[in-house]
Coordinates of C-alpha atoms in Angstrom, one line a residue:
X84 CA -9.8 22.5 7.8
X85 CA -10.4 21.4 11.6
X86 CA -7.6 19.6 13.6
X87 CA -9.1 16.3 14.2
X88 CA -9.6 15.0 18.0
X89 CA -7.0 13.8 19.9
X90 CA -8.7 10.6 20.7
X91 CA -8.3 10.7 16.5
X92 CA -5.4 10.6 15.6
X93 CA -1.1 10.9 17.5
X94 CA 1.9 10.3 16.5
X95 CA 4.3 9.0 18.7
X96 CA 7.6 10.9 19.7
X97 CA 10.7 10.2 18.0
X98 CA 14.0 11.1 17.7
X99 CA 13.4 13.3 14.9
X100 CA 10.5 14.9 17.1
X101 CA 12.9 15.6 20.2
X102 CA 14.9 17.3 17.7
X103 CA 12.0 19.6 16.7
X104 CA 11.7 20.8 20.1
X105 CA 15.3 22.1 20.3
X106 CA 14.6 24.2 16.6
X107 CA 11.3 25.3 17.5
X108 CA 12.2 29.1 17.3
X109 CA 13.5 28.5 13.6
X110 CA 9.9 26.2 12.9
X111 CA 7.2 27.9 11.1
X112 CA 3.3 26.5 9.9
X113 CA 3.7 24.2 7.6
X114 CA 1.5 24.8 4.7
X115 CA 1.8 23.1 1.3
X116 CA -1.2 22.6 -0.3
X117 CA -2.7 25.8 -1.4
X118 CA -3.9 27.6 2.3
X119 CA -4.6 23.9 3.5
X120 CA -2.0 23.5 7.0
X121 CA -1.2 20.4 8.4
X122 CA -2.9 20.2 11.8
X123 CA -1.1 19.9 15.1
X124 CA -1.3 16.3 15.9
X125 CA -0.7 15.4 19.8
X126 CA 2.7 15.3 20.8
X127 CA 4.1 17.6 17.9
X128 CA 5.4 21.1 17.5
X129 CA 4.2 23.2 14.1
X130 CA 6.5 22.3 11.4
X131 CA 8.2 23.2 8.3
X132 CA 9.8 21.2 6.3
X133 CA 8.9 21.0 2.6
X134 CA 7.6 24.6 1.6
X135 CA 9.5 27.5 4.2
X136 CA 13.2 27.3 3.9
X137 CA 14.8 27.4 8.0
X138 CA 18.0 26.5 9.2
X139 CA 17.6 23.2 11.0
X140 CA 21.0 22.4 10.8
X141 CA 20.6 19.8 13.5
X142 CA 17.5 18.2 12.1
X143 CA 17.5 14.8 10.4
X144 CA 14.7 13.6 8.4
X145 CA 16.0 10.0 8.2
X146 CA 13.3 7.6 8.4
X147 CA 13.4 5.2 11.7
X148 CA 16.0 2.5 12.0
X149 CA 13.7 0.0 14.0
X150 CA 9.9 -0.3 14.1
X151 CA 9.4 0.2 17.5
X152 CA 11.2 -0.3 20.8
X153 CA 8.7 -3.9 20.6
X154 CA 9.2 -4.8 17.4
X155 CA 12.8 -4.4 15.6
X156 CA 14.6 -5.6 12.1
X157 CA 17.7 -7.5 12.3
X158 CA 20.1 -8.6 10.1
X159 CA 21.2 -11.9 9.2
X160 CA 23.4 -13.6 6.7
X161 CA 22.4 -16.1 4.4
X162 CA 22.1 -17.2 0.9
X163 CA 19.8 -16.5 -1.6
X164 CA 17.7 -19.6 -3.2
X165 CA 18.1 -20.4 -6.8
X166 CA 14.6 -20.9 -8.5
X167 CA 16.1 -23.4 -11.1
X168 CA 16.6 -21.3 -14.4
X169 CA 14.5 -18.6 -14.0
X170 CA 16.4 -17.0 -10.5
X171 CA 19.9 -17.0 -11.7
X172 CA 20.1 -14.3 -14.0
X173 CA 18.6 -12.4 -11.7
X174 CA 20.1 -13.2 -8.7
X175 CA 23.7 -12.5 -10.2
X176 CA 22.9 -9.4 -12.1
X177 CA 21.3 -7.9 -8.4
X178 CA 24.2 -8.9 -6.3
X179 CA 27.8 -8.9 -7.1
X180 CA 28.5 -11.7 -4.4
X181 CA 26.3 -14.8 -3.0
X182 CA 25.5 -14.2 0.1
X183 CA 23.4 -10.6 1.3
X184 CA 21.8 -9.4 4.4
X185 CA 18.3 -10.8 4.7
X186 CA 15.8 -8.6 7.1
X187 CA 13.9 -11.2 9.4
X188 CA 11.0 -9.6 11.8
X189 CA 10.9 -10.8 15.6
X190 CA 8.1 -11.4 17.2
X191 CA 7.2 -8.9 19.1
X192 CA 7.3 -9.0 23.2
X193 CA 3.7 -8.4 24.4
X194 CA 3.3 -7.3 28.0
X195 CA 1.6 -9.8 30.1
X196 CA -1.3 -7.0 31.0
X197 CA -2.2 -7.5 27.4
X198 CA -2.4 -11.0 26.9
X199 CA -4.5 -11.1 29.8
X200 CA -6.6 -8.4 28.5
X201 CA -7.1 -10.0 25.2
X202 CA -8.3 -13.3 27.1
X203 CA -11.2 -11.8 29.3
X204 CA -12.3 -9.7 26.1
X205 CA -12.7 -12.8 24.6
X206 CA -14.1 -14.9 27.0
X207 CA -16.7 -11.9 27.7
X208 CA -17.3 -12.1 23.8
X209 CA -18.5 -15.7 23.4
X210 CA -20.0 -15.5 26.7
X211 CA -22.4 -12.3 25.5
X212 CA -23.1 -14.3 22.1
X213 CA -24.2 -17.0 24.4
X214 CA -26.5 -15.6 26.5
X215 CA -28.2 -13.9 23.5
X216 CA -30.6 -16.3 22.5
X217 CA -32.1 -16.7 25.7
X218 CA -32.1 -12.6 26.2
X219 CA -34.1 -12.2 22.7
X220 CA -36.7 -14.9 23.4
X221 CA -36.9 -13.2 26.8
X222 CA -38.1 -10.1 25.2
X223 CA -41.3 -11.7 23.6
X224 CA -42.3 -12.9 27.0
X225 CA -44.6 -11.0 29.1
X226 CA -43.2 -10.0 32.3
X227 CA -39.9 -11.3 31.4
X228 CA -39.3 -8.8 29.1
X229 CA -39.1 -5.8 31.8
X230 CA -35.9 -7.1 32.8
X231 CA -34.5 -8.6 29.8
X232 CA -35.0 -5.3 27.6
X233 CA -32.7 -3.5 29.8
X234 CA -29.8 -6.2 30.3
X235 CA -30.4 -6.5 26.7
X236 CA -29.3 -3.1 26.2
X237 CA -26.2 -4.1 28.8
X238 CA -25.2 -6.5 26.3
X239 CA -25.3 -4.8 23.2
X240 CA -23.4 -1.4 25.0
X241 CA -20.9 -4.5 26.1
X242 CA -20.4 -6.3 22.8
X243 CA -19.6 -2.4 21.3
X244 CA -17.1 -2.0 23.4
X245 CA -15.8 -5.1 23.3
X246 CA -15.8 -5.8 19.6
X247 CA -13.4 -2.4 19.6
X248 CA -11.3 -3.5 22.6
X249 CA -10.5 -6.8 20.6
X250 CA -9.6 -4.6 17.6
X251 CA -7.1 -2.8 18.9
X252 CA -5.4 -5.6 20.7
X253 CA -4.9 -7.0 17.5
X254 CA -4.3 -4.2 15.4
X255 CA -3.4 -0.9 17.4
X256 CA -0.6 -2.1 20.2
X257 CA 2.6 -1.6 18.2
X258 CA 4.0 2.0 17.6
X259 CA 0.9 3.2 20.1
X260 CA 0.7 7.2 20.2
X261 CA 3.1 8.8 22.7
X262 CA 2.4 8.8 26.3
X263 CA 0.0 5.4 26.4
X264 CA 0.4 2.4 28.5
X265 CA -0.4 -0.9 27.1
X266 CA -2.8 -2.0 26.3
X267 CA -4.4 0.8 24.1
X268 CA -7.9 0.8 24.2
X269 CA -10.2 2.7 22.7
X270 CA -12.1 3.9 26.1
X271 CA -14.6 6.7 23.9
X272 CA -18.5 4.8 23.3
X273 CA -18.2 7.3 19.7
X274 CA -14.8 6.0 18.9
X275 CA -15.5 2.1 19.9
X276 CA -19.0 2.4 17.6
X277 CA -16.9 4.1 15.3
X278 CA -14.5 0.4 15.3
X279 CA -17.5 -1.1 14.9
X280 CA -19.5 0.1 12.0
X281 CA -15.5 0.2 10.3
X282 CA -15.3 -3.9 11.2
X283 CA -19.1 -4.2 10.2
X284 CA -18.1 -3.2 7.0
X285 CA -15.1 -5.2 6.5
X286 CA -16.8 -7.9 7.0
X287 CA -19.4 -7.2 4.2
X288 CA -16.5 -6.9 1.8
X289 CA -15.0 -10.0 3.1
X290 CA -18.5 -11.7 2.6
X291 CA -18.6 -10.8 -1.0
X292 CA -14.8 -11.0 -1.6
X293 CA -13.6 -14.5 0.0
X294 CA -16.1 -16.8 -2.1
X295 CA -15.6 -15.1 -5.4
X296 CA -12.1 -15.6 -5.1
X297 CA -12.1 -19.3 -3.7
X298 CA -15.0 -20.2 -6.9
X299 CA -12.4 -18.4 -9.2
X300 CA -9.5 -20.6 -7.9
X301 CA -12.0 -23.6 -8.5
X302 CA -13.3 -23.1 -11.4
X303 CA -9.9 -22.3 -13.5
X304 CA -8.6 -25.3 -11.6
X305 CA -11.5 -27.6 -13.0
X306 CA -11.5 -25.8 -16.5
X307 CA -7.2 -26.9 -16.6
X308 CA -7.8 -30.4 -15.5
X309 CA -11.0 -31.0 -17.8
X310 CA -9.3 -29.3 -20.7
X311 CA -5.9 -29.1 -20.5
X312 CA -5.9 -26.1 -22.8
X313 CA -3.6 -23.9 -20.6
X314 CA -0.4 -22.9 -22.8
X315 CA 3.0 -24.1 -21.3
X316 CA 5.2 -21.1 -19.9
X317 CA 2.3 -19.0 -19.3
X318 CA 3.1 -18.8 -16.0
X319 CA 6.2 -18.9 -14.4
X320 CA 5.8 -18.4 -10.5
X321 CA 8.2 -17.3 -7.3
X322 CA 11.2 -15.7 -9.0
X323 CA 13.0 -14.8 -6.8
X324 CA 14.1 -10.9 -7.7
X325 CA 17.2 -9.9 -5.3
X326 CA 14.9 -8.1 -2.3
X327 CA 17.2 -8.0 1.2
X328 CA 14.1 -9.4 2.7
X329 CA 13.7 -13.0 3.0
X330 CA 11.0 -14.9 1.4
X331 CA 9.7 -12.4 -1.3
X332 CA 9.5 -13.4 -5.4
X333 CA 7.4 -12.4 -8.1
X334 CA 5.0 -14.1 -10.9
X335 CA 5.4 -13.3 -14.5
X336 CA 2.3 -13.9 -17.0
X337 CA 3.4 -14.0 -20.4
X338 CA 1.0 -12.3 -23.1
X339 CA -1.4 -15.1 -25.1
X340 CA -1.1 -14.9 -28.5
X341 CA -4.1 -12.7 -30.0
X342 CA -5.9 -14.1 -32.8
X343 CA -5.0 -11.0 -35.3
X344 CA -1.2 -11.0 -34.3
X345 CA 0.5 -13.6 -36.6
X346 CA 3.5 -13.5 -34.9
X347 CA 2.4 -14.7 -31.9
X348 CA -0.7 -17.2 -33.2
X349 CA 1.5 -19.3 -34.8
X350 CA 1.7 -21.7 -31.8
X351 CA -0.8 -20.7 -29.0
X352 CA -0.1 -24.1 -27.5
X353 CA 2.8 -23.5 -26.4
X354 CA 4.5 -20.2 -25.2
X355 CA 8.4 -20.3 -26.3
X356 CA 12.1 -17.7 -24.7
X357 CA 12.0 -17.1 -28.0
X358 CA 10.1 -13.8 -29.8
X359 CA 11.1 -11.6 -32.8
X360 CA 11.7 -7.5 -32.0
X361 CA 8.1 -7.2 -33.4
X362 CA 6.3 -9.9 -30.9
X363 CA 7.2 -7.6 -27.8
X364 CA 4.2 -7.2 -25.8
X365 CA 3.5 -3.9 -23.6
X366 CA 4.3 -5.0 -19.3
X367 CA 2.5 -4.1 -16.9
X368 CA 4.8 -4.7 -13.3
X369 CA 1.4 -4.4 -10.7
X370 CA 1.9 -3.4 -6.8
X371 CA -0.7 -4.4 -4.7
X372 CA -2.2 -3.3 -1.4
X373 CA -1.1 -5.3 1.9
X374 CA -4.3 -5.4 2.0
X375 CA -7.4 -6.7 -0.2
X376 CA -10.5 -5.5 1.7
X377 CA -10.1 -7.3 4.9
X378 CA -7.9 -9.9 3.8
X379 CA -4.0 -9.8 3.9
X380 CA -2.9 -9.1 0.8
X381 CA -0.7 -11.4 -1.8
X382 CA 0.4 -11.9 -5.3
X383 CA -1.1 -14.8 -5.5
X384 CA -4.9 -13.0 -5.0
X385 CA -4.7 -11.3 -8.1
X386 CA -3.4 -14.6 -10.1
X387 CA -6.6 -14.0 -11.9
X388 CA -5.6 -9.7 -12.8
X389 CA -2.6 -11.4 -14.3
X390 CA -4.1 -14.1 -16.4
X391 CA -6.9 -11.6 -17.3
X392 CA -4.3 -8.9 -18.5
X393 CA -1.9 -11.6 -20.2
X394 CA -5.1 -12.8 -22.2
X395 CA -5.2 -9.1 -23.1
X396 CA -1.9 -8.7 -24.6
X397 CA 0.2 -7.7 -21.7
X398 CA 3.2 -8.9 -20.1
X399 CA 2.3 -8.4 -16.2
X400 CA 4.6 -9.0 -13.9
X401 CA 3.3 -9.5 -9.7
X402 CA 5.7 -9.0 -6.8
X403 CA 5.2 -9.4 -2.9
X404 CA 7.3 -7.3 -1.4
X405 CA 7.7 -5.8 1.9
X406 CA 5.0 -4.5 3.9
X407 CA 4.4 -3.6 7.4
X408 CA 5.9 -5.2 10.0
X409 CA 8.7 -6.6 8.1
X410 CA 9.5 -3.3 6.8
X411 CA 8.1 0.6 6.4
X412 CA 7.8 2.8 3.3
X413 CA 11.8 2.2 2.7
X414 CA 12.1 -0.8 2.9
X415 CA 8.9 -0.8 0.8
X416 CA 10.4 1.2 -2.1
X417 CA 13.6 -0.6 -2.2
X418 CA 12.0 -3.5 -3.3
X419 CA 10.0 -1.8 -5.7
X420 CA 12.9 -0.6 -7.4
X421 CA 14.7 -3.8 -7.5
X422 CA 11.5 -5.9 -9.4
X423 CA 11.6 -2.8 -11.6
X424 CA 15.7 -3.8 -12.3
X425 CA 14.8 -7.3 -12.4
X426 CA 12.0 -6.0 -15.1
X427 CA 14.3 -4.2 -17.0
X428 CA 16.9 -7.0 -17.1
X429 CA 15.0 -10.3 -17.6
X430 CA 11.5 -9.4 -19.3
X431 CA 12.8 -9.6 -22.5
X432 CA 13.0 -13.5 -21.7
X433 CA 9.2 -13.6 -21.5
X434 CA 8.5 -11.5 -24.2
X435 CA 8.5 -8.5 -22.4
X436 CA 9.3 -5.0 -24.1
X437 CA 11.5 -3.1 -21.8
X438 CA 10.8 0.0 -24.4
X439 CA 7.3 -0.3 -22.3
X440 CA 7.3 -1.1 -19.0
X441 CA 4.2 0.7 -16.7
X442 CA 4.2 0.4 -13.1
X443 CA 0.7 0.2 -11.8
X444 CA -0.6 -0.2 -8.2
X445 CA -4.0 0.0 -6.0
X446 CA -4.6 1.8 -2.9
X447 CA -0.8 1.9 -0.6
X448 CA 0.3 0.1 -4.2
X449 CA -0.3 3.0 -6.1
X450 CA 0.8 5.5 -3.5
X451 CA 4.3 3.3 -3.2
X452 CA 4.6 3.4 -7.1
X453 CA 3.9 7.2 -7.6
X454 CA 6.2 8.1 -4.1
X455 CA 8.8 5.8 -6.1
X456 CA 8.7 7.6 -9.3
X457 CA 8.6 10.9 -7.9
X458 CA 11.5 10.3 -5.4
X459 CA 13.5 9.7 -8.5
X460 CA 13.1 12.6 -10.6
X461 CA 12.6 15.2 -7.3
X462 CA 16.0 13.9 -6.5
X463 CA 18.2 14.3 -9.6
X464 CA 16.5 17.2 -10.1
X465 CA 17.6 18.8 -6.9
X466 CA 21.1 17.8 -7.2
X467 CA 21.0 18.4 -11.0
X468 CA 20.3 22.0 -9.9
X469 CA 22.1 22.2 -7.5
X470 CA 25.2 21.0 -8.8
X471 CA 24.8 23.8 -11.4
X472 CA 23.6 26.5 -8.8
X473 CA 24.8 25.6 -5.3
X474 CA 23.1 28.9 -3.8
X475 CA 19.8 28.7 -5.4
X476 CA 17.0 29.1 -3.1
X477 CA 15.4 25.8 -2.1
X478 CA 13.8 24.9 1.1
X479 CA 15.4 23.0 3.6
X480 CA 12.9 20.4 3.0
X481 CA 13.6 19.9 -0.2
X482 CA 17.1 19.3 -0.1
X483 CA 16.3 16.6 3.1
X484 CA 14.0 14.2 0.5
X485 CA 16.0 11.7 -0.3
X486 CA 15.8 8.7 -3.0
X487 CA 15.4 5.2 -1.1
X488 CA 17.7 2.5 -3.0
X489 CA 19.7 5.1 -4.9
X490 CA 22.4 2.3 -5.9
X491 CA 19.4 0.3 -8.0
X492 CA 19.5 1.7 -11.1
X493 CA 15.6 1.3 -12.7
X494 CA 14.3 1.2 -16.1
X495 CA 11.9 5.0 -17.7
X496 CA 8.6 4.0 -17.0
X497 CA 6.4 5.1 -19.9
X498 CA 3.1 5.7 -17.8
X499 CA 1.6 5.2 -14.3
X500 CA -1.7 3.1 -13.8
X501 CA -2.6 4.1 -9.9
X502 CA -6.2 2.5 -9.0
X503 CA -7.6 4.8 -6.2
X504 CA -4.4 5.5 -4.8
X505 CA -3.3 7.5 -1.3
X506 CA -1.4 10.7 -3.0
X507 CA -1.6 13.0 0.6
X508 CA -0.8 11.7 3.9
X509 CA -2.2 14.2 5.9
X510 CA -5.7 14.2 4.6
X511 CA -5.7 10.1 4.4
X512 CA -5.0 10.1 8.3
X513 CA -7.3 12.7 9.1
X514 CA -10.0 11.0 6.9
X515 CA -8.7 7.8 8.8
X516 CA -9.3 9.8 12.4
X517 CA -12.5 10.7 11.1
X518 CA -13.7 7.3 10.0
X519 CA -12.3 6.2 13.4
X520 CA -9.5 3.5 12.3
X521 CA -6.5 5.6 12.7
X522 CA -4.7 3.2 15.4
X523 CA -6.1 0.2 13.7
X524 CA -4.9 1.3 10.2
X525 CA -1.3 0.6 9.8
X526 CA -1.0 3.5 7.9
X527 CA 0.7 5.4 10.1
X528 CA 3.2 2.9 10.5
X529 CA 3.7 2.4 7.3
X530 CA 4.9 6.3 6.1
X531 CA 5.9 7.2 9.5
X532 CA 5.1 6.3 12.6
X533 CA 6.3 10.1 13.1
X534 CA 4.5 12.7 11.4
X535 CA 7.6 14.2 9.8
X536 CA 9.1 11.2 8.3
X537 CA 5.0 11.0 7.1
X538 CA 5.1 14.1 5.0
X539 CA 8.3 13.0 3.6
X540 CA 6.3 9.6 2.0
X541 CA 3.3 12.1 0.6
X542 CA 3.5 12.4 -2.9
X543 CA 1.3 15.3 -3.0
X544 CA 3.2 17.3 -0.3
X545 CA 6.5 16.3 -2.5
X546 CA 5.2 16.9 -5.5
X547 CA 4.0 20.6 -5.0
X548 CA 6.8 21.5 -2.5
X549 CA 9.1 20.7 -5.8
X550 CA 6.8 21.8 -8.4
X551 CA 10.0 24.8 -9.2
X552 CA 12.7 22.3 -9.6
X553 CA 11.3 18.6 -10.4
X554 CA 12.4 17.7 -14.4
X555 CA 9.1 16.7 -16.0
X556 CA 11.0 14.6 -18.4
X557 CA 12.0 12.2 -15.3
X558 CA 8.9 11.6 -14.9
X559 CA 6.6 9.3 -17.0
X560 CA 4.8 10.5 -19.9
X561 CA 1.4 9.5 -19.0
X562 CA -0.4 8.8 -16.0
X563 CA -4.3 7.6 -16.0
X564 CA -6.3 7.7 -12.6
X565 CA -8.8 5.3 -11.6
X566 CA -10.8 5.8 -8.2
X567 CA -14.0 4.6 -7.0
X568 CA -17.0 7.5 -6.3
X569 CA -18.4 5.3 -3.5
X570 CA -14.9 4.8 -2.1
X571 CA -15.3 5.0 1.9
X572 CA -11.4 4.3 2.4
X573 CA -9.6 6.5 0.7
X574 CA -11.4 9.4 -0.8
X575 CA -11.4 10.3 -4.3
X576 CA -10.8 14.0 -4.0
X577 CA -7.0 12.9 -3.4
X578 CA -6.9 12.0 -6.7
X579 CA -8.3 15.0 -8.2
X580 CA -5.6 17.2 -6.2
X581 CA -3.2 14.8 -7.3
X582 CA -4.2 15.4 -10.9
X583 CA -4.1 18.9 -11.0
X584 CA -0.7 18.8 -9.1
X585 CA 0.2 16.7 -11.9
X586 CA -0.9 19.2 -14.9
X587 CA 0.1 22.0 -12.7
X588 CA 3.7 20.5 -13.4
X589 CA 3.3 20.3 -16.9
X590 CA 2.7 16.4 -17.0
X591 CA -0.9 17.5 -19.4
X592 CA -1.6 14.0 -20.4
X593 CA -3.0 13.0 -17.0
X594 CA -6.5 11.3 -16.8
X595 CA -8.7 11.1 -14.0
X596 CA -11.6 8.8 -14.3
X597 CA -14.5 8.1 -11.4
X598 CA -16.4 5.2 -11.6
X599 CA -20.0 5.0 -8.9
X600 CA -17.6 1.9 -7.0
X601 CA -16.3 1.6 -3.8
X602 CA -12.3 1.2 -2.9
X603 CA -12.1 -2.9 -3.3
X604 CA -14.4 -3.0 -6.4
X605 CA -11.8 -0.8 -8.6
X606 CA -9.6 -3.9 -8.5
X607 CA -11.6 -6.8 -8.5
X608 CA -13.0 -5.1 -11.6
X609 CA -10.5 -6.4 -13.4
X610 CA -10.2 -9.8 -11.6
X611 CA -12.1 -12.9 -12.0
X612 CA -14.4 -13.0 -14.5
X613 CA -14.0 -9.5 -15.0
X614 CA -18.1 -9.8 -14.9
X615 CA -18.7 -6.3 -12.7
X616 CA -20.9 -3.4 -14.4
X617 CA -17.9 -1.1 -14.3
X618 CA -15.4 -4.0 -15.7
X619 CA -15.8 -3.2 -19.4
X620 CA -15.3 0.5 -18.8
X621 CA -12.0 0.1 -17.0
X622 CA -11.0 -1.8 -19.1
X623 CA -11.4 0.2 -22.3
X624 CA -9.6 2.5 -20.5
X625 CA -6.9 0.7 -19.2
X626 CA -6.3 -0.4 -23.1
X627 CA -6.7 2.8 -24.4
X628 CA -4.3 3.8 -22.1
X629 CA -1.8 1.2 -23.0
X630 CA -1.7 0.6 -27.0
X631 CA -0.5 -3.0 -27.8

């Protein structure tokens, strides 16, 4: 596979890179993935770190403390809110004491050059827009048009490379590749066009996406008023569930009673804390995307995937929790793990069975949930091994991956649900490069921003690099795959590695399904009305997946 262009895809240097440079004679190609190598990206050296063993006894694999020399975490003490009787358990079984460190993000300082920049692109923007009409009627006008068709052309060549110039201001200034000046600017007419058709087709999904979920809202808010039919305790909002960073809680959607349970039909009016052993319903803890489409993701977006699952039979339990700037893949997983202990400890109280708890997640969701299971078991394996075997052969790599939030203990997950999820780095940022929205992704912020940390959040490059040591009986039973054919963001091939990865380990009841969707339709499949052509087949799978 071709290194993509540097105008692609850097990383910046880090620490961690400097300290390649003075191990380079000990560094080797890294190659993982059958012959597949890991290009060199601008600004690194060839490394190897999760398949040759070396001696890098100097090296450190440790993720970055701060974001970026413009944007940095910082710690402050303060108290965590009790959300009346549903918080406390939790907040006293997370922490032994009242008060813990709370992460709070800085705005960040943005050079003067950049403001100004942002301000001209602007005013050039509207300016363009305005001056349109009068240039398109000037085209149909004899004479006229001779000089209107070529400033036309002016104005269209400016708008490209404005539209792009305004992207990456927004999107592309923080953790910039090594050796830019702000502002980064995306100076290549094939890149900026790139931006372009990328934002053109945002924008369709935004068309489509925004009003179905407004009219949803609306029309479940008219239905409750009109009918009042809503069971009480169905849905218990903003529990707060013991993450370091401030402002993030979690929704939990009791299962409805079914008609043929008699258990639970006894009294569909009203949802009670109190269930027999046999009423336990399945849960379903769901990780979504920062993003949705264009939109900034939240939990309360998919209030209708809960309600939908719930009326299913499932307990589902929705968290927000960390995502870029606030935080990177750490602090990303640590929060994961603690609404999985807060699961485990309270779901019982909703009619939860902690006996079956799945973890399931879309797009960065599902690559966060698999990373999270798989640091786990890759983990205790190594030191299991180890422990018995202190010179056995394993790569220096492998005994650098380390398990984020070791001290939060987490309930066996019986299965993973991952809806079109981003299983290897390196191909996702080189698809990304390709596409060209590798500086306005925040992917690379996310897993890195340097390319080592990177391969150390790719679950396929961890997964195969440990495919000798990792216990399969860490790891949940059962994992089903849903991606999209038509998905332009994050290929489905990833997911057919990932699969075979996954049998390759001896996991054999992994399913792989592909449905002729794109990357957002996967989801909203089973949100809203659940009314999409592909909705009733994910769904029977999703249910055959998960037995009630």
């Amino acid at each position: 596979m071709s290194s993509p262009p540097s105008s692609s895809i850097s990383f910046p240097r880090t620490e961690e890179d400097e300290m390649e440079v003075e191990d380079n004679d000990s560094l080797s190609k890294f190659n993982l993935i059958g012959e597949a190598c890991v290009p060199n990206f601008p600004g690194q050296n060839e490394l190897s770190f999760l398949s040759s063993p070396g001696d890098i006894s100097n090296f450190s694999f440790e993720p970055p403390v701060t974001s970026s020399p413009r944007k940095r975490l910082h710690n402050d003490t303060s108290r965590h809110d009790q959300d009346g009787n549903e918080s406390d358990v939790s907040s006293t079984s997370i922490h032994s004491s009242s008060s813990v460190l709370i992460h709070k993000d800085e705005p960040p300082v943005e050079p003067f050059k950049t403001k100004m920049t942002r301000m001209v692109c602007w005013m050039l923007f509207f300016s363009v827009l305005g001056c349109m009409p009068v240039l398109l009627i000037s085209l149909v006008v004899p004479i006229l048009n001779i000089f209107a068709t070529p400033t036309f052309l002016i104005f269209i060549l400016l708008l490209v490379f404005d539209i792009a110039f305004l992207a990456y201001l927004s999107l592309a200034q923080t953790d910039p590749p090594s050796r830019v000046t702000l502002p980064f600017l995306p100076w290549d007419f094939r890149l900026a066009l790139k931006v372009n058709l990328a934002i053109l087709s945002w924008v369709g999904v935004a068309i489509k996406l925004v009003p179905a979920l407004l009219g949803d809202w609306a029309v479940r808010r008219v239905i409750a008023a009109r009918h009042g039919n809503e069971p009480r305790n169905w849905v218990r909002k903003d529990i707060h569930y013991g993450s370091l960073r401030a402002g993030k809680r979690l929704d939990v959607y009791r299962a409805l009673p079914q008609p043929d349970d008699p258990i639970l039909s006894s009294n569909a009016s009203e949802i009670t804390d109190q269930y027999s052993p046999d009423g336990l319903t399945p849960v379903i803890i769901f990780i979504h995307s920062p993003h949705l489409g264009p939109l900034r993701g939240r939990k309360w977006m998919y209030d209708s995937l809960g309600r939908n699952l719930s009326s299913l039979g499932y307990c589902v339990v929705i968290p927000d929790i960390t995502y870029y700037p606030q935080g990177r893949t750490e602090q990303m997983v640590d929060d994961i793990r603690r609404v999985m202990k807060w699961t485990a400890e309270n779901i019982r109280r909703y009619g939860g069975d902690i006996e079956r708890i799945y973890l399931m997640g879309h797009s960065l969701g599902g690559h966060l949930a698999l990373l999270t299971i798989l640091q786990e078991a890759v983990v205790i394996s190594r030191d299991s091994l180890l422990a018995n075997d202190p010179s056995h052969d394993i790569s220096n790599g492998l005994r650098k991956i380390k398990m984020y939030a070791r001290q939060v203990e987490v309930p066996k997950i019986q299965g993973l649900i991952l809806f079109a999820p981003i299983s290897d780095v390196n191909e996702q940022i080189i698809h990304e490069g390709e596409r060209g929205v590798a500086h306005i992704s925040q992917l690379r912020r996310i897993i890195g921003p340097s390319h080592t940390t990177a391969m150390f959040h790719s679950p396929a490059h961890v997964l195969h690099a440990s495919r000798d040591v990792v216990n399969i009986g860490l790891l949940p039973p059962r994992v089903l795959i849903v991606h999209g054919g038509f998905d332009d963001e994050v290929p489905h091939l990833q997911s057919e590695q990932m699969k075979e990865l996954l049998r390759g380990v001896g996991m054999v009841d992994t399913r792989l399904r592909v449905y002729p969707i794109g990357h957002t339709e996967i989801i909203t499949a089973l949100m809203m009305r659940m009314d999409q052509p592909s909705s009733p087949f994910i769904l029977d799978e999703l249910q055959a997946f998960i037995p009630l």
